[in-house]
Coordinates of C-alpha atoms in Angstrom, one line a residue:
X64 CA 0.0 0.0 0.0
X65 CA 0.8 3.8 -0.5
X66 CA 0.5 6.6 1.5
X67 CA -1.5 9.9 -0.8
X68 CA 1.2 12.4 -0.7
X69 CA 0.7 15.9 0.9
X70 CA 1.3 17.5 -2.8
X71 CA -0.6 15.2 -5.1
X72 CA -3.6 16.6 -3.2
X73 CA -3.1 20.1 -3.4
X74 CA -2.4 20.0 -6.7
X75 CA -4.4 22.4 -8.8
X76 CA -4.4 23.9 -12.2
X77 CA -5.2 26.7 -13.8
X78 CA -9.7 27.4 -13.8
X79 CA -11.0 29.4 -15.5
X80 CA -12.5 32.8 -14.1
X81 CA -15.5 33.0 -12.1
X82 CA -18.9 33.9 -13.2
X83 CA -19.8 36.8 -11.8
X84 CA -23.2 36.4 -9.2
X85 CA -26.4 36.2 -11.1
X86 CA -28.5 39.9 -10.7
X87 CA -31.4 39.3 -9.0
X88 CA -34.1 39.9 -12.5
X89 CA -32.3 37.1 -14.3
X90 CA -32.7 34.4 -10.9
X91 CA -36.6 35.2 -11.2
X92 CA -36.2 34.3 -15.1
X93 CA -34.9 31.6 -14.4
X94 CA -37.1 30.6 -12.1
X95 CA -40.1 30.8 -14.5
X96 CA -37.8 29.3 -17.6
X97 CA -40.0 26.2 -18.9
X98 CA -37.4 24.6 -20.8
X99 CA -36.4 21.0 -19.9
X100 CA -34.0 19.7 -18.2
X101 CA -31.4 17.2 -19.7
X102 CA -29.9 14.3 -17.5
X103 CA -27.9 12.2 -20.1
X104 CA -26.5 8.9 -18.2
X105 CA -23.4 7.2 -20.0
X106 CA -22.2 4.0 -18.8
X107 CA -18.8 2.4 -19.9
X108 CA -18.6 -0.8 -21.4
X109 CA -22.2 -1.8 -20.9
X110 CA -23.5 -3.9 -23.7
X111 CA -26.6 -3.7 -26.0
X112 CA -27.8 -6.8 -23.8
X113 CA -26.9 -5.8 -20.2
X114 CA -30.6 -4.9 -19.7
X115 CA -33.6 -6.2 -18.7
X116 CA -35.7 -4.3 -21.5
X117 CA -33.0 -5.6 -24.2
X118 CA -33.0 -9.0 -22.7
X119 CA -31.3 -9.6 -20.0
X120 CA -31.8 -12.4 -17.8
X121 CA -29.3 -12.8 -14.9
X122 CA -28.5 -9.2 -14.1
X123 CA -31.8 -7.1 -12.8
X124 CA -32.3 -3.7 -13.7
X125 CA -35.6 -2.5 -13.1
X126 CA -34.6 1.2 -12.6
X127 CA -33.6 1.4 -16.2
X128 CA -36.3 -0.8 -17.5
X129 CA -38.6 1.0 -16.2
X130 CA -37.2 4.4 -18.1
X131 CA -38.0 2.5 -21.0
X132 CA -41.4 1.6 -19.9
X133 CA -42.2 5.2 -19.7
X134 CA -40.5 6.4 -22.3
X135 CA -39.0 5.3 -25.6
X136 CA -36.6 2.7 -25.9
X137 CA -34.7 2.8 -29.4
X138 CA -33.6 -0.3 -31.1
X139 CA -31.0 1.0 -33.8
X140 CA -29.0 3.6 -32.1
X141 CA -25.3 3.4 -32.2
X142 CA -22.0 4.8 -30.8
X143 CA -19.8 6.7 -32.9
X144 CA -16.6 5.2 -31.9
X145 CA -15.8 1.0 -30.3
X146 CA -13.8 2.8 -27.5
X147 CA -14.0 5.5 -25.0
X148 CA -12.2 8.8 -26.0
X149 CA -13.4 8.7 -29.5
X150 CA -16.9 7.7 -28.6
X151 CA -16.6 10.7 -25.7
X152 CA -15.2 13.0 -28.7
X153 CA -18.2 12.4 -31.0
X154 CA -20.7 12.5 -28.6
X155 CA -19.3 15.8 -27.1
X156 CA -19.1 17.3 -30.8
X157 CA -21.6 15.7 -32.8
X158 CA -19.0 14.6 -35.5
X159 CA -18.8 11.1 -36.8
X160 CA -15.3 9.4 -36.6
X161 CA -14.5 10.3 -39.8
X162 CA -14.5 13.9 -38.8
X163 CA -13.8 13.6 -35.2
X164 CA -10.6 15.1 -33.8
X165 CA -9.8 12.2 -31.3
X166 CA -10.3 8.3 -33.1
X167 CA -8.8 5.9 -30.8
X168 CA -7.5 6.1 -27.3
X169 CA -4.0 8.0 -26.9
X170 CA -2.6 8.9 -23.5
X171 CA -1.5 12.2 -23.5
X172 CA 2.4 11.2 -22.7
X173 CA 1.7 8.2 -25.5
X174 CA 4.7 6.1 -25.1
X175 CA 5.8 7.3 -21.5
X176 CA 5.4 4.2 -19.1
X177 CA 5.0 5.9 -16.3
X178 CA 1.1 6.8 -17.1
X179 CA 0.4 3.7 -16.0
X180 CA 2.0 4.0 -12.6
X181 CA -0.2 5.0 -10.0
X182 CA 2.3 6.6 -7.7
X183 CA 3.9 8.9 -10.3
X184 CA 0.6 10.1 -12.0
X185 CA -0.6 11.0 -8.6
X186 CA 2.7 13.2 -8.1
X187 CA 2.3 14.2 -11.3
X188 CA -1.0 16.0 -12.7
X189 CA 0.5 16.4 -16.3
X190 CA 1.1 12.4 -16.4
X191 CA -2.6 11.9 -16.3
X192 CA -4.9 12.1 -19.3
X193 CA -5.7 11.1 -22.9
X194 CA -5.1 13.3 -26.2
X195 CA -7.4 16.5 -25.6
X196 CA -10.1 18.8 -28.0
X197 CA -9.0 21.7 -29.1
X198 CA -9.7 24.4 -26.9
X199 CA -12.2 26.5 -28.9
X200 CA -14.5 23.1 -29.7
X201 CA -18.0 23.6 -29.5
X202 CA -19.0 20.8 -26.9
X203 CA -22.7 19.6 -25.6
X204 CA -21.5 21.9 -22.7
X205 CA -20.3 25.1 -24.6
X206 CA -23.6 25.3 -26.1
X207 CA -26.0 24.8 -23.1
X208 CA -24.2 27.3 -21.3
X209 CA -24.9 29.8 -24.6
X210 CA -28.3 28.5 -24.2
X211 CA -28.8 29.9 -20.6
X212 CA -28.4 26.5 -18.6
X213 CA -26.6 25.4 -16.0
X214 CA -24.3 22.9 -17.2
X215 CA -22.8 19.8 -15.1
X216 CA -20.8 16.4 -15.8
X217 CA -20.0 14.0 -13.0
X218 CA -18.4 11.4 -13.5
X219 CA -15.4 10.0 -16.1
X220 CA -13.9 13.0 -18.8
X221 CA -11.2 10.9 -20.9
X222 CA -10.3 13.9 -23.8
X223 CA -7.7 16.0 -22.1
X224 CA -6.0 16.1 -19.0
X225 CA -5.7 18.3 -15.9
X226 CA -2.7 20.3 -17.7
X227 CA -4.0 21.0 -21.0
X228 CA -6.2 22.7 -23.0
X229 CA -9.0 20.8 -22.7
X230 CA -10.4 19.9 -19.3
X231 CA -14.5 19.7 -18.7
X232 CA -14.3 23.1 -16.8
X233 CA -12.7 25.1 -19.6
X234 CA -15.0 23.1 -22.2
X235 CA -18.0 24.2 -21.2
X236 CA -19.0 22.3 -18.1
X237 CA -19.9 25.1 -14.9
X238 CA -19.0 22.1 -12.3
X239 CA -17.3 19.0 -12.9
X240 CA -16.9 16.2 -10.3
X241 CA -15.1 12.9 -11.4
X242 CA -11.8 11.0 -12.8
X243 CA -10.1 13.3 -15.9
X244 CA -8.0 10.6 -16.8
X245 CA -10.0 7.3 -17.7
X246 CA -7.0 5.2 -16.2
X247 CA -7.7 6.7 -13.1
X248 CA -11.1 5.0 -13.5
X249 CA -9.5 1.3 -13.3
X250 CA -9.6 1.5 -9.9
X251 CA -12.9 2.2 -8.0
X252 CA -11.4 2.8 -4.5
X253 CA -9.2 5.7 -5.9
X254 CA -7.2 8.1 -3.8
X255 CA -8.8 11.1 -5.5
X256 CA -11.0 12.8 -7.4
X257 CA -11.2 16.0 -9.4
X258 CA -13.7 18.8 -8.3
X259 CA -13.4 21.5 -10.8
X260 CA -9.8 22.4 -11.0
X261 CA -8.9 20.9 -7.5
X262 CA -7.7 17.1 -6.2
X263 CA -10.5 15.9 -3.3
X264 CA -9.1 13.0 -1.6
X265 CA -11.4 9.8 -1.2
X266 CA -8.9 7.3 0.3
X267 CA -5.9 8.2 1.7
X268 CA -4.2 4.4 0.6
X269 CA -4.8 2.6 -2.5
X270 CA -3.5 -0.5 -4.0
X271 CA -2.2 -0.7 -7.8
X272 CA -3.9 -2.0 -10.3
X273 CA -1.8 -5.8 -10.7
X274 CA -1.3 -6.2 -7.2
X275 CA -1.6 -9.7 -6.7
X276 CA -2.9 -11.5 -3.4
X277 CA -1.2 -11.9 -0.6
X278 CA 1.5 -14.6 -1.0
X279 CA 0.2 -18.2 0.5
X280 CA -3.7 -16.6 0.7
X281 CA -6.7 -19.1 -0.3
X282 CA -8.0 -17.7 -3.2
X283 CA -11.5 -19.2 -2.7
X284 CA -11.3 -16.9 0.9
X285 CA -13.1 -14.1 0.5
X286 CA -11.2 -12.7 3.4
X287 CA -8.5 -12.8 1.2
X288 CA -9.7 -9.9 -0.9
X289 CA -10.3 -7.1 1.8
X290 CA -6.8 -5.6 1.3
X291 CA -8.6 -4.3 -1.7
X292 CA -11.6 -2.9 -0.5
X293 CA -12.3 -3.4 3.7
X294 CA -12.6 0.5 5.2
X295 CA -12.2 2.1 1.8
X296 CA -14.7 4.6 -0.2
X297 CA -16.4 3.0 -3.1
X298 CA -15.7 6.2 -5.6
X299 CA -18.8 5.6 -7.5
X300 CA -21.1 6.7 -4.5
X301 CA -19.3 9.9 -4.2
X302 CA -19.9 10.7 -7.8
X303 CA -23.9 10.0 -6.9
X304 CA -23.8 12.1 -4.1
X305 CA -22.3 14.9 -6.5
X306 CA -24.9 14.1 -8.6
X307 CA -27.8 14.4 -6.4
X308 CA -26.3 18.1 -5.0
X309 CA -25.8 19.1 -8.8
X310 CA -29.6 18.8 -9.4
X311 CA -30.7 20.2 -5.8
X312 CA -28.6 23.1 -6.7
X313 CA -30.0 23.7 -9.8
X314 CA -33.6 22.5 -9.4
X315 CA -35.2 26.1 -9.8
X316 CA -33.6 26.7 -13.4
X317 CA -32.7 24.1 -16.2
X318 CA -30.0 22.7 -16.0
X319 CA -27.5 20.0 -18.2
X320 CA -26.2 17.1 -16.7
X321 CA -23.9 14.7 -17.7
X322 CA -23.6 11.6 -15.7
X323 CA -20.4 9.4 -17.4
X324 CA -20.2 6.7 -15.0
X325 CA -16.9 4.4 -15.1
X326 CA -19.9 1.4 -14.5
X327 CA -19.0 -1.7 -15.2
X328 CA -15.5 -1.2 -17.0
X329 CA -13.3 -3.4 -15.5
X330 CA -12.4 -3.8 -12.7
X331 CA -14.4 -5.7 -11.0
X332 CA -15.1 -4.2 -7.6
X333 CA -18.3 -3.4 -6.3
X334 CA -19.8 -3.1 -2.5
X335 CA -20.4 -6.2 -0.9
X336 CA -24.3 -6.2 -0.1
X337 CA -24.7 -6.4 -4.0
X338 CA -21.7 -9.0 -4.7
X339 CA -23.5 -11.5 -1.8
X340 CA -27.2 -10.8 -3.7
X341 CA -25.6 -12.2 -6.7
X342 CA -23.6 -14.7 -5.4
X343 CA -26.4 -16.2 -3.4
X344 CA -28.7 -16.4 -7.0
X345 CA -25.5 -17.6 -8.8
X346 CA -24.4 -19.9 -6.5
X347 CA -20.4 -20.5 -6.2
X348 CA -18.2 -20.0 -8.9
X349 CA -14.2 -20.0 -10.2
X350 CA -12.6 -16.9 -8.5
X351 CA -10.5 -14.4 -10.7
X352 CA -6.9 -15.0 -9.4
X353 CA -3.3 -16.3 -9.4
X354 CA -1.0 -15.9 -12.9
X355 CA -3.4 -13.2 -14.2
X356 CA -2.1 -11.2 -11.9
X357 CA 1.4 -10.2 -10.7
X358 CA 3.3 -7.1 -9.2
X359 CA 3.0 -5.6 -12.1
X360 CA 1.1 -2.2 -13.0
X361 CA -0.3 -2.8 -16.7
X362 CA -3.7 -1.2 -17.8
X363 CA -5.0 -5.0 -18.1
X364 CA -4.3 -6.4 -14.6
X365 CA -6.7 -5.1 -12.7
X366 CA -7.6 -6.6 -9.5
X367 CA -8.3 -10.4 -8.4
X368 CA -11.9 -11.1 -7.7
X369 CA -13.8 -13.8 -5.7
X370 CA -16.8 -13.8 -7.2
X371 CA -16.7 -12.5 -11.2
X372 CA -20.1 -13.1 -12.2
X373 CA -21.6 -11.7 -9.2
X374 CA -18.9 -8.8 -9.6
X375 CA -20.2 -7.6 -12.8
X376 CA -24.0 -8.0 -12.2
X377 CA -23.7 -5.9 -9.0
X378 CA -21.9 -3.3 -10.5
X379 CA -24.7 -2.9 -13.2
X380 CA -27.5 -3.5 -10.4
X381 CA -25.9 -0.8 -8.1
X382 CA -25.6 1.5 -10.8
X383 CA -29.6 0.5 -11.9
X384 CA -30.3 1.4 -8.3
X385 CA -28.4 5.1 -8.4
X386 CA -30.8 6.0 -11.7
X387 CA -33.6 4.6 -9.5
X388 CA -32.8 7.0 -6.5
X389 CA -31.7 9.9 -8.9
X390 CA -35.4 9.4 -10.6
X391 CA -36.9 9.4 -6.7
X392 CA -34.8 13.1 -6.3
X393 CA -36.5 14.6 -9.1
X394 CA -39.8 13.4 -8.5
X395 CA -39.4 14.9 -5.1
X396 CA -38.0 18.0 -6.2
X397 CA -41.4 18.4 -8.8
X398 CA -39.2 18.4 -11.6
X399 CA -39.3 14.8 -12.8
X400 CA -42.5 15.4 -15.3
X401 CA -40.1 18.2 -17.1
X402 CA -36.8 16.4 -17.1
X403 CA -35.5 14.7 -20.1
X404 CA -33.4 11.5 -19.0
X405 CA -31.1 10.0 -21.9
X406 CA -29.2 6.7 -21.0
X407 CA -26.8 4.7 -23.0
X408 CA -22.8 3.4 -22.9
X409 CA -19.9 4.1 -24.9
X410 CA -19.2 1.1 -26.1
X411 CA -20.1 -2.8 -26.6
X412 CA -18.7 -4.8 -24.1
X413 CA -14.9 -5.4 -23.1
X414 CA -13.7 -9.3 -23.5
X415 CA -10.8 -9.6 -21.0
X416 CA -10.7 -11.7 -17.5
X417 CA -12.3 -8.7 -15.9
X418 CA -15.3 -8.3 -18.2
X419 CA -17.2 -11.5 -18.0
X420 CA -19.6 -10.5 -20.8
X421 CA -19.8 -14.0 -22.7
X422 CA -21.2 -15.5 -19.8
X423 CA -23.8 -12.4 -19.6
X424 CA -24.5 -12.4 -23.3
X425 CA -23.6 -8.6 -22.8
X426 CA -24.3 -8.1 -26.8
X427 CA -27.4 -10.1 -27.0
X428 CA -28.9 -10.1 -29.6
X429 CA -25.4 -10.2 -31.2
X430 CA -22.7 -11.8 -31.2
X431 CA -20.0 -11.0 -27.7
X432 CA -16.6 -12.0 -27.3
X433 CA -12.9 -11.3 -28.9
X434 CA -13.1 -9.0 -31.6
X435 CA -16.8 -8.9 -31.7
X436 CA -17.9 -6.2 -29.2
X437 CA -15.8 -3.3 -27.8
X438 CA -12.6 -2.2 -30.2
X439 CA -14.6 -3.5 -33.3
X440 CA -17.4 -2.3 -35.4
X441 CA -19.1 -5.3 -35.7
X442 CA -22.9 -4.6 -33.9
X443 CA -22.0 -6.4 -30.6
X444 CA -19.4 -3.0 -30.3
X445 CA -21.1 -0.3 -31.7
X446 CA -25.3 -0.9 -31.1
X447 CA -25.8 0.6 -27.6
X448 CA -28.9 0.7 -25.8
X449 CA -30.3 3.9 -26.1
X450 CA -33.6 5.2 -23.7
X451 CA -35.3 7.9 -23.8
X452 CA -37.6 9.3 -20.5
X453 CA -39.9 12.6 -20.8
X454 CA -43.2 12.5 -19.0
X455 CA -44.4 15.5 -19.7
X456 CA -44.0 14.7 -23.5
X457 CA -43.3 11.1 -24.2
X458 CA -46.3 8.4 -24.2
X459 CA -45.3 5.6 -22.6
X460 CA -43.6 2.1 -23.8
X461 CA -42.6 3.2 -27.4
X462 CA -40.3 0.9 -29.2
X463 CA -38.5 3.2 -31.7
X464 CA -36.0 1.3 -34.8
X465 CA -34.9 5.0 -35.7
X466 CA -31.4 4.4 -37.0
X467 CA -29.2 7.4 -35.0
X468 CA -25.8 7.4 -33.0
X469 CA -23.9 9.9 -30.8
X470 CA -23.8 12.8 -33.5
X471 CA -27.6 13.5 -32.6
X472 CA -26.9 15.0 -29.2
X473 CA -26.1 17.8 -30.1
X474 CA -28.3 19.1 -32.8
X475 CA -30.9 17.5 -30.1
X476 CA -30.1 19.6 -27.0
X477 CA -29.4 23.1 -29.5
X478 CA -33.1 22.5 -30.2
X479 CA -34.2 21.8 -26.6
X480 CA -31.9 24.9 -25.5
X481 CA -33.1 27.2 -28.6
X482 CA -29.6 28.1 -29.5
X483 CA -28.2 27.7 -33.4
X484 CA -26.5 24.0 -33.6
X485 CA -22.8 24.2 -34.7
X486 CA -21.8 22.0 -38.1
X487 CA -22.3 18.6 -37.0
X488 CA -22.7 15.2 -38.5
X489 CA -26.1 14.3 -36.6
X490 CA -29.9 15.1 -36.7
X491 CA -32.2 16.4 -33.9
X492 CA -34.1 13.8 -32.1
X493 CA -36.1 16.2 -30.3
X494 CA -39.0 15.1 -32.6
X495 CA -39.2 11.6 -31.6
X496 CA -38.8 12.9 -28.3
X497 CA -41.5 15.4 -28.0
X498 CA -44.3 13.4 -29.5
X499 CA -43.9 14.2 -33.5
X500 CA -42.5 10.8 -34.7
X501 CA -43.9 12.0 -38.3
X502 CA -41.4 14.8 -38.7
X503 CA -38.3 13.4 -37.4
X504 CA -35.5 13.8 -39.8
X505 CA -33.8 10.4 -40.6
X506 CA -29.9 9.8 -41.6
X507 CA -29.1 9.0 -45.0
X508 CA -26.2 6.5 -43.6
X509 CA -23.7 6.6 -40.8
X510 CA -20.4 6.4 -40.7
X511 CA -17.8 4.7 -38.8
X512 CA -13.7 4.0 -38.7
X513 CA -11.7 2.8 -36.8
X514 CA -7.8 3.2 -36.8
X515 CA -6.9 0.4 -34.5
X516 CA -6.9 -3.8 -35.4
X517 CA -5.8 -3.8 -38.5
X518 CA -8.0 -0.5 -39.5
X519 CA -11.6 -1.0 -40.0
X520 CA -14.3 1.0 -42.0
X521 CA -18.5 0.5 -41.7
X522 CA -21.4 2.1 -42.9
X523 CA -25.0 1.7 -42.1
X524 CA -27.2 2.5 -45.0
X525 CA -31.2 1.2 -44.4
X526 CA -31.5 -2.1 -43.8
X527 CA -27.7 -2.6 -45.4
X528 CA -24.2 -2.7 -43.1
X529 CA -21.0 -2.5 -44.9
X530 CA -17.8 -3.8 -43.5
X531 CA -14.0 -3.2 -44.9
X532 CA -11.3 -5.1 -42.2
X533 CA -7.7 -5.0 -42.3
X534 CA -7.9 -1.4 -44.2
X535 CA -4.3 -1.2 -43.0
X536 CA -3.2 -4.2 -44.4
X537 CA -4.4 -3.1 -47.8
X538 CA -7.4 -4.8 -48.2
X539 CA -10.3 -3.1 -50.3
X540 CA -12.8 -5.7 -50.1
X541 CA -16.2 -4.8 -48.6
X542 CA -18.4 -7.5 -46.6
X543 CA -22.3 -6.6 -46.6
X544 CA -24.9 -7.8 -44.7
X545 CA -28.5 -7.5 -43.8
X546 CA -29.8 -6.1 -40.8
X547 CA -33.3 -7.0 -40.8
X548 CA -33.0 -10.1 -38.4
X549 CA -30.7 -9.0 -35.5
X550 CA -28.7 -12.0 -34.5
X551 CA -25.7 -13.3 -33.1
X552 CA -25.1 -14.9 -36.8
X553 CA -26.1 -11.3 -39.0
X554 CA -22.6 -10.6 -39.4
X555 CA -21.2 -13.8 -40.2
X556 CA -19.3 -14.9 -43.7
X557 CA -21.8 -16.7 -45.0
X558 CA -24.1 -14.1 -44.9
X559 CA -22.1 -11.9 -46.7
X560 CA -24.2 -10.8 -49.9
X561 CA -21.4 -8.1 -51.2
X562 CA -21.3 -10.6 -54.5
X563 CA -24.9 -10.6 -54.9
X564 CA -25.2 -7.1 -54.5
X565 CA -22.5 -4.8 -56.4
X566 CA -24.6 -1.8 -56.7
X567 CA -25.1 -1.0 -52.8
X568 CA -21.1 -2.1 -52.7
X569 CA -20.4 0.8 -54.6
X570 CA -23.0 3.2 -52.6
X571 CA -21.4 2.2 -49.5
X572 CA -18.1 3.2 -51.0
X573 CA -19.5 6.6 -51.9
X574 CA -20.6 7.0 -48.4
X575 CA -17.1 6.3 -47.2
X576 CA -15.1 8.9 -49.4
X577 CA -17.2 11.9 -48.1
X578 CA -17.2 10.9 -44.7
X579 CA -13.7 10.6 -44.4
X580 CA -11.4 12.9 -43.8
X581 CA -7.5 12.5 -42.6
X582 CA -7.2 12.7 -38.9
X583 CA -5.1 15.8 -37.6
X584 CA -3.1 13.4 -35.2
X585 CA -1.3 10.7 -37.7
X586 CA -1.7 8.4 -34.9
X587 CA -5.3 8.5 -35.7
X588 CA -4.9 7.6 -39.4
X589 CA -6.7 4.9 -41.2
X590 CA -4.4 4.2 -44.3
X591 CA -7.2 4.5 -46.9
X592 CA -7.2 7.2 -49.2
X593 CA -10.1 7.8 -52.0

């Protein structure tokens, strides 16, 4: 174990000037502003199938099926990015990934191995951090603020760092509570936190990530664990309670939240009352320990774990309780009816030793596993669930198979705010959402590529997907399947029409070379070139 030092947690950086106090005539405005508010809810890693309303069987989430019972719950809504700082970048900008300034995850000292080292990056603010937005982006948070509302995010950031240009309160976000850096994340008993431009200690030890058990401890003890957790805070109820003052602060005017929990990346750690519900539906099982892991610090050893089935389905049931209390806040408050709740992930789900997602089905209906959900574009890592709660406007239990991804926030919350939408990829959904299904705008295609394994293009045109793999490699040839009947087998080779069907072949191409456009950062480079 390590002792917090004195100057990792008085370590600041430079904020941003303050805003000056709010005259008295514009409080009573907005007081008597109708607009809605806008909670959107981002999980990380979560699958299409995590859910009881998408399918779900051993993990219950009755918080956020019931936002779908009251609301809409969409059935062909995407990510724009398989991973987290791209997917973070499009969402925050409304640009697809061909456009996007940030297309794979990149520290911000990319090569310097001591970003992975707990004890130096907590020394060291400028260590922490991936590749940042340029500072004059227009962001979901730039743009609420134009449009009068009080803007928040709680929980992980993941494009910038504390020492650059882009941090969430210089890009638009009034308060920000939560991990910058999303390796910061791998660990949910963290020493810290960042509250606006200021450290906020949560425990003063920690353990790092690879840190093995104790030599000669039973792994099938769960005593053998506690070093890990036992009299630590579990970070993610600090973020809620940040949450719940966020809204009570602003309850009287509309606000813009952003909720970006780290829930259920790996690792797995969650508090114990939900780990023993599980294990006692689950029964016994294999625990999570012994060459995996080794005194090593390596942004894939995480932490042993007794019980990882019951691990992961606590995690997503303690986070399915939060929405349920945040829901019971607002309702108290009188503001639920007029409060627009979004929820969705990043990303499909991870495939490592801490993300048991085969055993959950985590894609369902699609196929899960290595190279099928997260860091692919295959549906299992780029169809999200996507929910949509506004009482005061949405009828409830509305399936919706509108085909829409990430670039559709932010034309979406301009319109909500009434403030001119900057150039963006997506199309307001605030059609769909207010009632008037008939006049929402629909995308011609989307777009998708992905620098990373091999280099991998896809489009979504209709009912078609196309596919180009190994793009890196040189390959030019196009797979292209129907969508019609989601299933685990959808994408596979033998039901790969591009042969039958050379015309939409050479549409999908079309789509491709005016979407994409080479990437600023030549780390971020697809080698494909029209």
């Amino acid at each position: 174990m390590n002792k917090f030092t004195k100057l990792a947690l008085c370590a600041t950086v430079p904020s941003v000037a303050a805003v000056p106090a709010t005259a008295a005539g514009k409080a009573d405005k907005a007081k008597n502003d109708k607009r809605p508010n806008v909670i959107f809810i981002l999980m990380d890693d979560a699958g299409h199938g995590d859910f009881g309303c998408y399918g779900q069987t051993k993990t219950e989430t009755p918080n956020i099926d019931a936002l779908a019972e009251n609301g809409i719950r969409f059935t062909n809504m995407y990510t724009a990015a398989p991973v987290s700082s791209p997917s973070r970048c499009c969402l925050l900008t409304g640009m697809n990934s061909g456009h996007a300034q940030i297309r794979d995850n990149q520290e911000v000292q990319d090569g310097n191995p001591r970003v992975w080292y707990y004890d130096d990056v907590y020394m060291d603010p400028t260590l922490e951090g991936q590749y940042p937005l340029h500072a004059d982006t227009p962001t979901l948070g730039t743009e609420m603020q134009k449009a009068g509302y009080r803007t928040g995010m709680v929980g992980k950031w993941g494009v910038g760092g504390p020492m650059n240009e882009s941090k969430p309160w210089t890009m638009g976000f009034d308060f920000y509570y939560g991990c910058i850096c999303q390796r910061l994340a791998h660990n949910y008993y963290t020493p810290f936190y960042w509250k606006n431009d200021k450290k906020e200690q949560i425990n003063k030890e920690y353990i790092n990530p690879g840190t093995p058990l104790d030599e000669g401890a039973d792994p099938r003890d769960p005593r053998s664990y506690d070093k890990y957790s036992k009299g630590k805070v579990y970070g993610p109820d600090v973020m809620f309670e940040n949450v719940k003052e966020f809204v009570n602060e602003n309850a009287e005017r509309p606000f813009f939240l952003m909720w970006t929990t780290p829930l259920p990346h790996s690792p797995l750690q969650a508090p114990q009352e939900w780990v023993d519900h599980y294990v006692a539906k689950f029964g016994d099982e294999e625990p999570l320990a012994g060459d995996d892991f080794h005194q090593n610090v390596c942004p894939h050893n995480y932490y042993p774990c007794r019980y990882p089935h019951a691990t992961y389905a606590a995690m997503i049931s303690y986070f399915d309780h939060q929405v349920g209390e945040l829901v019971k806040e607002l309702k108290r408050l009188g503001i639920y009816e007029n409060t627009i709740i979004i929820f969705t992930s990043d990303n499909g789900p991870a495939n490592n030793a801490s993300s048991p997602t085969v055993w959950f089905d985590s894609a369902q209906p699609f196929r899960c596993g290595k190279g099928w959900g997260k860091r692919s574009l295959h549906e299992g890592g780029i169809r999200m669930p996507f929910i949509a709660s506004w009482p005061a406007k949405i009828k409830k239990g509305i399936v919706s198979d509108h085909i829409g991804d990430f670039t559709d926030i932010m034309p979406t919350v301009c319109e909500i705010g009434g403030v001119e939408c900057p150039q963006t990829d997506g199309v307001s959904l605030l059609p769909l959402l207010s009632g008037k299904a008939k006049k929402q705008k629909e995308h011609e295609y989307l777009y998708w590529e992905y620098p990373t394994k091999g280099g991998i293009l896809a489009v979504r045109w209709g009912k078609w997907k196309g596919l180009v793999q190994d793009v890196n490699k040189g390959n030019r040839k196009m797979e292209l399947y129907d969508l019609t009947t989601p299933s685990k087998e959808v994408e596979d080779f033998r039901n790969n029409v591009a042969a039958e069907h050379p015309e939409i072949v050479e549409r999908m191409w079309g789509y491709i070379n005016e979407s994409h456009v080479p990437a600023e950062n030549p780390n971020f480079n697809i080698k494909y070139t029209k």
